[in-house]
Amino acid sequence: MSFQFSIIAGPDEGRVLTLQPGPDQMLGRGSNSLYHLSDPRVSRAHCQVLLENDRVTILDNDSRGGTLVNGKPVTRQVLKLGDVVQLGDTQLRLQMGDFALEDALRVVDPQKIAAPPAKPRTDKLHALAGQKLARFDIGPVIGEGSSSVVFQAEDAEHNRSLALRVLLPEFSGNEEEVQRFVRGMKTAMALRHPNLVTVYGAGKTGPYCWVAMEYVAGENMDQAIARIGRAGCLDWHLAFKVAVHVCRALAYAQERQIIHRNVTPRNILLDATDQAVKLGDLLLAKSLQGMGGKQITRPGELVGDVAYMAPERTRAEAEVDARSDVYGLGATVYALLTGRPPFSGTTLIEKITRIRQLEPDRPTKYQPGIPPALEAAVLKMLAKRPEDRYQSASGLVLELERTGKLHGIAV
């Protein structure tokens, strides 16, 4: 891992200092300082910089004017990515490698991320519980996202229970986009696979766009990962089943030139009745592209799913293809094996940086009994460069099924 100080203000603005491991690395104006600054307001031996593993610590050396981190004077401080250190008139921002902080800031507004979380905008949809929408009698809320609420509902016309996703009214403001959404959902209706959540219908009633889907009684993998993490009861068999079942669904979709674009634990369900794993929201991400756009998407919305995004998806204007779906599945399986996503961080910038630049711990660090072939497959799915991953879900399915036969597992 490589850390750098990017000098963003002062006489040396524009310079980049690559940090060296070890203690007693001095930052100052003196000729003996490893990290030399020309700022006359900086002491000759202003502060020490300690780089140990992935931790950067700064220690003030009784300097003239002191050392500030994010505007506050410190004597000793462990730094986070994006922290700004000030010595005299010089400001240095901690970054990882040659990662440009602005690259992440184009994805979301960091000031909004730092602010207290706003009350979910979807609260207004909760009032639909107990009412009728189109032909559906709406029951209780069973799921919620940043722009929609999922209800359990009854379809009297077809005499079946289902899950009804209702989008915020803002989505219906542009008729062209509404029709695009409906066309996408009609395409999804034609897809039938045992590992895909079936879409029964979609439409617009009054101010609401809605999607009627198969009701899957069980838990999503977000809930499973949280349960695994709390209990510490890791078992690679569930992760293996998820990998195989979802991979079959992705292969089926990719054969029809369809990619999911948002393979995350929340979109993968385990049916409690037959223990089948089902991938949901196929084509929804693409169908919603452009619907209300910036007016609908809240700043910081990316945060919830970024831990499962392929590196290329964290960049603006990224090309997303089937290999991005493979990464999302790999990150989900990794979390099921270890109880945590491949990369984490205290800030969005730190999380994105780690996704782009670091290699994940081997899953066997957390669960030694994982078959080597399964571990190797997961790590290949998580390769930084798309060309280093499995190039299709169908190729991955064959490899996973071979691993299952080797261990006497039929899924």
Short mmCIF file of C-alpha atoms in Angstrom, two decimals:
data_model
loop_
_atom_site.label_atom_id
_atom_site.label_comp_id
_atom_site.label_asym_id
_atom_site.label_seq_id
_atom_site.Cartn_x
_atom_site.Cartn_y
_atom_site.Cartn_z
CA MET A 1 0.00 0.00 0.00
CA SER A 2 1.39 3.45 -0.90
CA PHE A 3 0.49 6.64 0.97
CA GLN A 4 1.25 10.17 -0.17
CA PHE A 5 0.90 13.74 1.02
CA SER A 6 -0.44 15.94 -1.76
CA ILE A 7 0.47 19.58 -1.03
CA ILE A 8 -2.67 21.59 -1.76
CA ALA A 9 -1.65 25.01 -0.37
CA GLY A 10 1.56 26.91 0.40
CA PRO A 11 4.85 27.60 -1.41
CA ASP A 12 5.20 23.93 -2.44
CA GLU A 13 1.66 23.57 -3.77
CA GLY A 14 1.39 20.81 -6.37
CA ARG A 15 4.21 18.66 -4.99
CA VAL A 16 3.52 15.09 -3.85
CA LEU A 17 5.47 13.46 -1.00
CA THR A 18 5.50 9.65 -1.01
CA LEU A 19 5.63 8.40 2.57
CA GLN A 20 8.31 5.94 3.62
CA PRO A 21 7.75 3.22 6.25
CA GLY A 22 9.42 3.47 9.64
CA PRO A 23 9.64 5.81 12.62
CA ASP A 24 11.29 9.24 12.99
CA GLN A 25 10.64 10.41 9.43
CA MET A 26 10.74 14.19 9.83
CA LEU A 27 8.61 16.71 7.99
CA GLY A 28 9.98 20.25 8.09
CA ARG A 29 12.10 23.03 6.60
CA GLY A 30 15.48 21.68 7.71
CA SER A 31 17.88 20.13 5.22
CA ASN A 32 17.92 16.91 7.24
CA SER A 33 14.13 16.46 7.04
CA LEU A 34 13.15 13.50 4.88
CA TYR A 35 10.07 15.42 3.73
CA HIS A 36 11.41 18.88 3.00
CA LEU A 37 9.23 21.98 2.77
CA SER A 38 10.26 25.49 1.72
CA ASP A 39 7.57 27.30 3.74
CA PRO A 40 9.38 29.84 6.01
CA ARG A 41 6.65 29.49 8.63
CA VAL A 42 7.40 25.77 9.03
CA SER A 43 9.91 24.74 11.72
CA ARG A 44 13.13 22.98 10.68
CA ALA A 45 11.97 19.77 12.37
CA HIS A 46 8.25 20.48 12.52
CA CYS A 47 6.69 17.04 13.03
CA GLN A 48 7.34 13.33 12.64
CA VAL A 49 5.45 11.06 10.27
CA LEU A 50 5.17 7.39 11.20
CA LEU A 51 4.02 4.90 8.56
CA GLU A 52 3.36 1.43 9.99
CA ASN A 53 1.45 -1.07 7.82
CA ASP A 54 -1.69 0.84 6.78
CA ARG A 55 -1.56 3.43 9.57
CA VAL A 56 -0.14 6.94 9.21
CA THR A 57 0.51 8.84 12.46
CA ILE A 58 1.70 12.43 12.77
CA LEU A 59 3.47 13.75 15.92
CA ASP A 60 4.12 17.42 16.53
CA ASN A 61 7.76 18.13 17.47
CA ASP A 62 7.12 21.17 19.72
CA SER A 63 7.00 23.17 16.52
CA ARG A 64 6.56 26.88 16.13
CA GLY A 65 2.90 27.43 15.27
CA GLY A 66 1.92 23.81 15.93
CA THR A 67 0.52 21.06 13.72
CA LEU A 68 -3.16 21.09 12.72
CA VAL A 69 -5.29 18.24 11.38
CA ASN A 70 -8.52 19.34 9.70
CA GLY A 71 -8.11 22.74 11.38
CA LYS A 72 -7.55 21.45 14.93
CA PRO A 73 -4.18 21.49 16.73
CA VAL A 74 -2.81 18.04 17.60
CA THR A 75 0.23 16.60 19.33
CA ARG A 76 -0.30 13.05 18.03
CA GLN A 77 -2.94 11.95 15.54
CA VAL A 78 -3.67 8.85 13.46
CA LEU A 79 -4.69 10.12 10.03
CA LYS A 80 -7.50 8.99 7.76
CA LEU A 81 -7.48 9.25 3.98
CA GLY A 82 -8.53 12.76 2.97
CA ASP A 83 -7.35 14.37 6.23
CA VAL A 84 -5.63 17.74 5.75
CA VAL A 85 -2.50 18.51 7.79
CA GLN A 86 -1.44 22.16 8.14
CA LEU A 87 2.06 23.38 9.00
CA GLY A 88 2.54 27.13 8.70
CA ASP A 89 0.97 28.16 5.39
CA THR A 90 1.34 24.65 3.96
CA GLN A 91 -1.57 22.21 3.72
CA LEU A 92 -0.99 18.54 2.91
CA ARG A 93 -3.77 16.07 2.15
CA LEU A 94 -3.29 12.35 2.81
CA GLN A 95 -4.10 10.14 -0.15
CA MET A 96 -3.37 6.59 -1.19
CA GLY A 97 -1.02 6.01 -4.12
CA ASP A 98 -1.78 8.31 -7.03
CA PHE A 99 -5.50 8.23 -6.31
CA ALA A 100 -7.10 11.56 -7.17
CA LEU A 101 -9.50 12.59 -4.45
CA GLU A 102 -11.52 14.62 -6.94
CA ASP A 103 -12.28 11.41 -8.83
CA ALA A 104 -14.36 10.22 -5.91
CA LEU A 105 -15.88 13.63 -5.30
CA ARG A 106 -17.42 13.54 -8.79
CA VAL A 107 -19.38 10.47 -7.72
CA VAL A 108 -21.03 11.99 -4.66
CA ASP A 109 -21.08 15.22 -2.69
CA PRO A 110 -18.83 14.57 0.36
CA GLN A 111 -20.31 17.46 2.32
CA LYS A 112 -23.71 15.85 2.10
CA ILE A 113 -22.24 12.50 3.14
CA ALA A 114 -20.71 14.08 6.24
CA ALA A 115 -24.00 15.70 7.19
CA PRO A 116 -26.49 13.96 9.50
CA PRO A 117 -28.57 11.51 7.47
CA ALA A 118 -31.81 12.97 6.23
CA LYS A 119 -35.09 11.31 6.99
CA PRO A 120 -35.74 8.79 4.20
CA ARG A 121 -37.71 10.34 1.37
CA THR A 122 -39.58 7.08 0.99
CA ASP A 123 -41.51 7.72 4.22
CA LYS A 124 -44.29 9.24 2.14
CA LEU A 125 -44.85 5.86 0.47
CA HIS A 126 -45.56 4.06 3.75
CA ALA A 127 -49.02 5.61 3.78
CA LEU A 128 -49.96 3.29 0.91
CA ALA A 129 -50.08 0.30 3.28
CA GLY A 130 -53.71 -0.82 3.60
CA GLN A 131 -54.77 0.95 0.41
CA LYS A 132 -55.40 -0.21 -3.16
CA LEU A 133 -53.15 0.59 -6.10
CA ALA A 134 -54.20 -0.59 -9.57
CA ARG A 135 -55.46 -4.15 -8.96
CA PHE A 136 -53.37 -4.68 -5.82
CA ASP A 137 -54.43 -4.66 -2.18
CA ILE A 138 -51.34 -3.33 -0.45
CA GLY A 139 -50.18 -4.97 2.77
CA PRO A 140 -47.19 -4.32 5.05
CA VAL A 141 -43.78 -2.97 4.09
CA ILE A 142 -41.26 -5.78 3.52
CA GLY A 143 -38.35 -3.80 2.08
CA GLU A 144 -37.11 -0.32 1.39
CA GLY A 145 -34.52 1.34 -0.81
CA SER A 146 -33.44 4.93 -1.38
CA SER A 147 -36.15 5.56 -3.99
CA SER A 148 -38.80 2.88 -3.49
CA VAL A 149 -40.67 0.76 -0.97
CA VAL A 150 -41.58 -2.91 -1.38
CA PHE A 151 -44.91 -4.06 0.03
CA GLN A 152 -46.44 -7.48 0.39
CA ALA A 153 -49.63 -7.30 -1.66
CA GLU A 154 -52.52 -9.37 -2.92
CA ASP A 155 -53.44 -9.60 -6.59
CA ALA A 156 -57.14 -10.46 -6.54
CA GLU A 157 -57.28 -10.74 -10.32
CA HIS A 158 -54.77 -13.61 -10.35
CA ASN A 159 -55.43 -14.82 -6.81
CA ARG A 160 -51.83 -14.66 -5.61
CA SER A 161 -49.61 -12.92 -3.09
CA LEU A 162 -46.74 -10.91 -4.50
CA ALA A 163 -44.17 -8.23 -3.75
CA LEU A 164 -45.08 -4.79 -5.05
CA ARG A 165 -42.30 -2.25 -5.47
CA VAL A 166 -43.63 1.33 -5.58
CA LEU A 167 -41.34 4.13 -6.71
CA LEU A 168 -41.31 7.69 -5.43
CA PRO A 169 -43.84 9.90 -7.26
CA GLU A 170 -40.97 12.00 -8.68
CA PHE A 171 -40.22 9.15 -11.07
CA SER A 172 -43.44 9.69 -12.99
CA GLY A 173 -42.64 13.28 -13.98
CA ASN A 174 -41.30 12.47 -17.46
CA GLU A 175 -43.60 10.40 -19.64
CA GLU A 176 -40.80 9.35 -22.00
CA GLU A 177 -38.80 7.99 -19.10
CA VAL A 178 -41.86 6.27 -17.66
CA GLN A 179 -42.37 4.44 -20.94
CA ARG A 180 -38.70 3.48 -20.94
CA PHE A 181 -39.15 2.04 -17.48
CA VAL A 182 -42.27 0.09 -18.51
CA ARG A 183 -40.51 -1.30 -21.60
CA GLY A 184 -37.61 -2.47 -19.46
CA MET A 185 -39.92 -4.20 -17.04
CA LYS A 186 -41.84 -5.85 -19.91
CA THR A 187 -38.53 -7.28 -21.12
CA ALA A 188 -37.93 -8.61 -17.60
CA MET A 189 -41.38 -10.24 -17.63
CA ALA A 190 -40.31 -12.46 -20.51
CA LEU A 191 -37.42 -13.90 -18.49
CA ARG A 192 -38.10 -17.13 -16.63
CA HIS A 193 -35.41 -18.88 -14.60
CA PRO A 194 -35.58 -20.71 -11.26
CA ASN A 195 -32.90 -18.41 -9.84
CA LEU A 196 -34.47 -15.14 -10.97
CA VAL A 197 -37.26 -13.36 -9.12
CA THR A 198 -40.16 -13.42 -11.58
CA VAL A 199 -41.58 -10.07 -12.71
CA TYR A 200 -45.35 -10.31 -13.21
CA GLY A 201 -46.06 -6.81 -14.44
CA ALA A 202 -45.26 -3.10 -14.24
CA GLY A 203 -47.10 0.11 -14.86
CA LYS A 204 -48.07 3.56 -13.69
CA THR A 205 -51.16 4.31 -11.65
CA GLY A 206 -51.79 7.92 -10.67
CA PRO A 207 -48.43 9.38 -9.58
CA TYR A 208 -46.85 5.98 -8.87
CA CYS A 209 -44.76 3.67 -11.02
CA TRP A 210 -44.84 0.11 -9.73
CA VAL A 211 -43.40 -3.36 -10.35
CA ALA A 212 -45.27 -6.53 -9.35
CA MET A 213 -42.87 -9.38 -8.55
CA GLU A 214 -42.77 -12.88 -7.16
CA TYR A 215 -42.96 -12.85 -3.37
CA VAL A 216 -39.99 -14.70 -1.87
CA ALA A 217 -40.51 -15.59 1.78
CA GLY A 218 -37.08 -15.61 3.38
CA GLU A 219 -34.06 -13.40 3.98
CA ASN A 220 -31.86 -11.41 1.67
CA MET A 221 -28.10 -11.84 1.79
CA ASP A 222 -27.64 -8.47 3.49
CA GLN A 223 -29.54 -9.94 6.44
CA ALA A 224 -27.63 -13.21 6.19
CA ILE A 225 -24.25 -11.44 6.26
CA ALA A 226 -25.30 -9.40 9.29
CA ARG A 227 -26.44 -12.58 11.03
CA ILE A 228 -23.22 -14.39 10.16
CA GLY A 229 -21.14 -11.47 11.36
CA ARG A 230 -22.94 -11.27 14.70
CA ALA A 231 -22.92 -14.99 15.41
CA GLY A 232 -19.54 -15.78 13.88
CA CYS A 233 -21.03 -19.00 12.46
CA LEU A 234 -19.26 -19.10 9.11
CA ASP A 235 -20.16 -21.96 6.77
CA TRP A 236 -18.91 -22.00 3.21
CA HIS A 237 -21.78 -24.18 1.97
CA LEU A 238 -24.30 -21.29 1.92
CA ALA A 239 -21.83 -19.04 0.12
CA PHE A 240 -21.20 -21.80 -2.42
CA LYS A 241 -24.92 -22.24 -3.06
CA VAL A 242 -25.36 -18.50 -3.57
CA ALA A 243 -22.42 -18.43 -5.98
CA VAL A 244 -23.79 -21.27 -8.11
CA HIS A 245 -27.46 -20.24 -8.15
CA VAL A 246 -26.83 -16.55 -8.87
CA CYS A 247 -24.18 -17.41 -11.44
CA ARG A 248 -26.72 -19.58 -13.29
CA ALA A 249 -29.16 -16.66 -13.30
CA LEU A 250 -26.49 -14.28 -14.60
CA ALA A 251 -25.46 -16.76 -17.30
CA TYR A 252 -29.10 -17.05 -18.42
CA ALA A 253 -29.40 -13.25 -18.59
CA GLN A 254 -26.04 -12.76 -20.31
CA GLU A 255 -27.01 -15.25 -23.03
CA ARG A 256 -29.81 -12.77 -23.79
CA GLN A 257 -27.39 -9.82 -23.78
CA ILE A 258 -28.69 -8.59 -20.42
CA ILE A 259 -26.53 -7.48 -17.52
CA HIS A 260 -27.81 -6.81 -14.02
CA ARG A 261 -25.69 -3.74 -13.07
CA ASN A 262 -26.40 -3.99 -9.34
CA VAL A 263 -25.50 -7.44 -7.97
CA THR A 264 -25.48 -6.81 -4.21
CA PRO A 265 -26.48 -8.86 -1.16
CA ARG A 266 -29.74 -6.94 -0.85
CA ASN A 267 -30.81 -8.11 -4.31
CA ILE A 268 -30.19 -11.80 -3.58
CA LEU A 269 -32.89 -13.72 -1.70
CA LEU A 270 -32.96 -17.16 -0.07
CA ASP A 271 -36.41 -18.72 -0.36
CA ALA A 272 -37.32 -20.28 2.99
CA THR A 273 -39.75 -22.72 1.37
CA ASP A 274 -37.41 -24.55 -1.03
CA GLN A 275 -34.00 -23.01 -0.14
CA ALA A 276 -33.54 -21.73 -3.69
CA VAL A 277 -31.45 -18.59 -4.14
CA LYS A 278 -33.01 -15.93 -6.38
CA LEU A 279 -31.58 -12.79 -7.91
CA GLY A 280 -33.97 -9.86 -7.99
CA ASP A 281 -34.26 -6.45 -9.67
CA LEU A 282 -32.97 -7.64 -13.04
CA LEU A 283 -33.18 -4.79 -15.57
CA LEU A 284 -34.45 -2.37 -12.91
CA ALA A 285 -31.17 -0.43 -12.69
CA LYS A 286 -31.06 0.07 -16.46
CA SER A 287 -34.76 0.88 -16.69
CA LEU A 288 -34.43 3.61 -14.07
CA GLN A 289 -31.44 5.27 -15.71
CA GLY A 290 -32.36 8.85 -16.42
CA MET A 291 -35.71 8.76 -14.61
CA GLY A 292 -35.63 12.05 -12.77
CA GLY A 293 -31.84 11.79 -12.71
CA LYS A 294 -30.18 14.25 -10.38
CA GLN A 295 -33.48 15.40 -8.94
CA ILE A 296 -34.32 11.91 -7.69
CA THR A 297 -30.97 10.52 -6.58
CA ARG A 298 -29.94 11.81 -3.19
CA PRO A 299 -26.29 12.83 -2.69
CA GLY A 300 -24.44 9.94 -1.09
CA GLU A 301 -26.86 7.31 -2.37
CA LEU A 302 -23.88 5.33 -3.68
CA VAL A 303 -22.60 4.70 -0.16
CA GLY A 304 -24.86 1.79 0.66
CA ASP A 305 -23.75 -0.39 -2.26
CA VAL A 306 -20.19 0.77 -2.91
CA ALA A 307 -18.64 -2.10 -0.92
CA TYR A 308 -19.88 -4.51 -3.62
CA MET A 309 -19.06 -2.40 -6.67
CA ALA A 310 -16.36 -3.35 -9.14
CA PRO A 311 -13.47 -0.85 -9.31
CA GLU A 312 -14.56 0.37 -12.73
CA ARG A 313 -18.05 1.15 -11.40
CA THR A 314 -16.60 3.65 -8.91
CA ARG A 315 -15.46 5.88 -11.76
CA ALA A 316 -17.67 8.40 -13.49
CA GLU A 317 -18.85 7.39 -16.98
CA ALA A 318 -17.67 3.83 -16.39
CA GLU A 319 -18.41 1.10 -18.91
CA VAL A 320 -20.33 -1.63 -17.13
CA ASP A 321 -20.49 -5.13 -18.58
CA ALA A 322 -20.97 -8.74 -17.52
CA ARG A 323 -17.62 -8.76 -15.74
CA SER A 324 -18.88 -6.08 -13.34
CA ASP A 325 -21.72 -8.43 -12.40
CA VAL A 326 -19.14 -11.18 -11.79
CA TYR A 327 -17.29 -8.87 -9.39
CA GLY A 328 -20.51 -7.98 -7.52
CA LEU A 329 -21.28 -11.66 -7.05
CA GLY A 330 -17.71 -12.31 -5.93
CA ALA A 331 -17.90 -9.53 -3.33
CA THR A 332 -21.20 -10.92 -2.03
CA VAL A 333 -19.85 -14.47 -1.78
CA TYR A 334 -16.73 -13.14 -0.05
CA ALA A 335 -18.92 -11.44 2.57
CA LEU A 336 -20.88 -14.66 3.12
CA LEU A 337 -17.61 -16.53 3.64
CA THR A 338 -16.05 -13.99 6.01
CA GLY A 339 -18.91 -11.99 7.54
CA ARG A 340 -17.64 -8.76 5.95
CA PRO A 341 -17.25 -7.24 2.47
CA PRO A 342 -13.84 -7.45 0.78
CA PHE A 343 -13.02 -3.81 1.59
CA SER A 344 -14.26 -1.33 4.15
CA GLY A 345 -13.36 2.16 5.28
CA THR A 346 -14.50 4.91 7.59
CA THR A 347 -15.20 7.26 4.67
CA LEU A 348 -16.48 6.81 1.14
CA ILE A 349 -13.16 8.01 -0.27
CA GLU A 350 -11.22 5.48 1.78
CA LYS A 351 -13.57 2.68 0.75
CA ILE A 352 -13.30 3.53 -2.96
CA THR A 353 -9.52 3.80 -2.72
CA ARG A 354 -9.22 0.36 -1.16
CA ILE A 355 -11.54 -1.16 -3.77
CA ARG A 356 -9.37 0.26 -6.53
CA GLN A 357 -5.93 -0.43 -5.12
CA LEU A 358 -5.79 -3.10 -2.40
CA GLU A 359 -6.00 -6.86 -2.58
CA PRO A 360 -8.55 -8.51 -0.26
CA ASP A 361 -7.51 -10.79 2.58
CA ARG A 362 -7.78 -14.43 1.63
CA PRO A 363 -11.16 -15.79 2.84
CA THR A 364 -9.37 -18.67 4.60
CA LYS A 365 -8.00 -16.10 7.04
CA TYR A 366 -11.52 -16.03 8.50
CA GLN A 367 -12.71 -19.53 7.62
CA PRO A 368 -9.85 -22.04 7.19
CA GLY A 369 -12.10 -24.85 5.90
CA ILE A 370 -12.99 -23.17 2.60
CA PRO A 371 -12.05 -25.43 -0.36
CA PRO A 372 -9.00 -24.02 -2.19
CA ALA A 373 -10.84 -24.08 -5.52
CA LEU A 374 -13.69 -21.98 -4.12
CA GLU A 375 -11.30 -19.48 -2.58
CA ALA A 376 -9.37 -19.21 -5.84
CA ALA A 377 -12.61 -18.64 -7.78
CA VAL A 378 -13.75 -15.87 -5.43
CA LEU A 379 -10.39 -14.08 -5.59
CA LYS A 380 -10.45 -14.29 -9.40
CA MET A 381 -13.97 -12.81 -9.42
CA LEU A 382 -12.56 -9.89 -7.38
CA ALA A 383 -9.68 -9.11 -9.74
CA LYS A 384 -9.13 -5.36 -10.15
CA ARG A 385 -8.99 -5.46 -13.93
CA PRO A 386 -12.07 -6.83 -15.72
CA GLU A 387 -9.85 -8.77 -18.14
CA ASP A 388 -8.39 -10.73 -15.19
CA ARG A 389 -11.80 -11.95 -13.99
CA TYR A 390 -14.02 -14.66 -15.44
CA GLN A 391 -15.17 -13.23 -18.74
CA SER A 392 -18.69 -14.65 -18.46
CA ALA A 393 -20.96 -16.15 -15.86
CA SER A 394 -21.30 -19.34 -17.91
CA GLY A 395 -17.56 -20.05 -17.64
CA LEU A 396 -17.69 -19.46 -13.91
CA VAL A 397 -20.69 -21.78 -13.50
CA LEU A 398 -18.75 -24.67 -15.01
CA GLU A 399 -15.83 -24.14 -12.65
CA LEU A 400 -18.08 -23.87 -9.59
CA GLU A 401 -20.01 -27.00 -10.56
CA ARG A 402 -16.72 -28.91 -10.87
CA THR A 403 -15.83 -27.77 -7.34
CA GLY A 404 -19.23 -29.00 -6.12
CA LYS A 405 -18.75 -32.45 -7.67
CA LEU A 406 -15.29 -32.71 -6.12
CA HIS A 407 -16.84 -32.19 -2.67
CA GLY A 408 -19.98 -34.24 -3.31
CA ILE A 409 -22.29 -31.22 -3.30
CA ALA A 410 -25.20 -30.90 -5.71
CA VAL A 411 -26.82 -27.46 -5.77
#
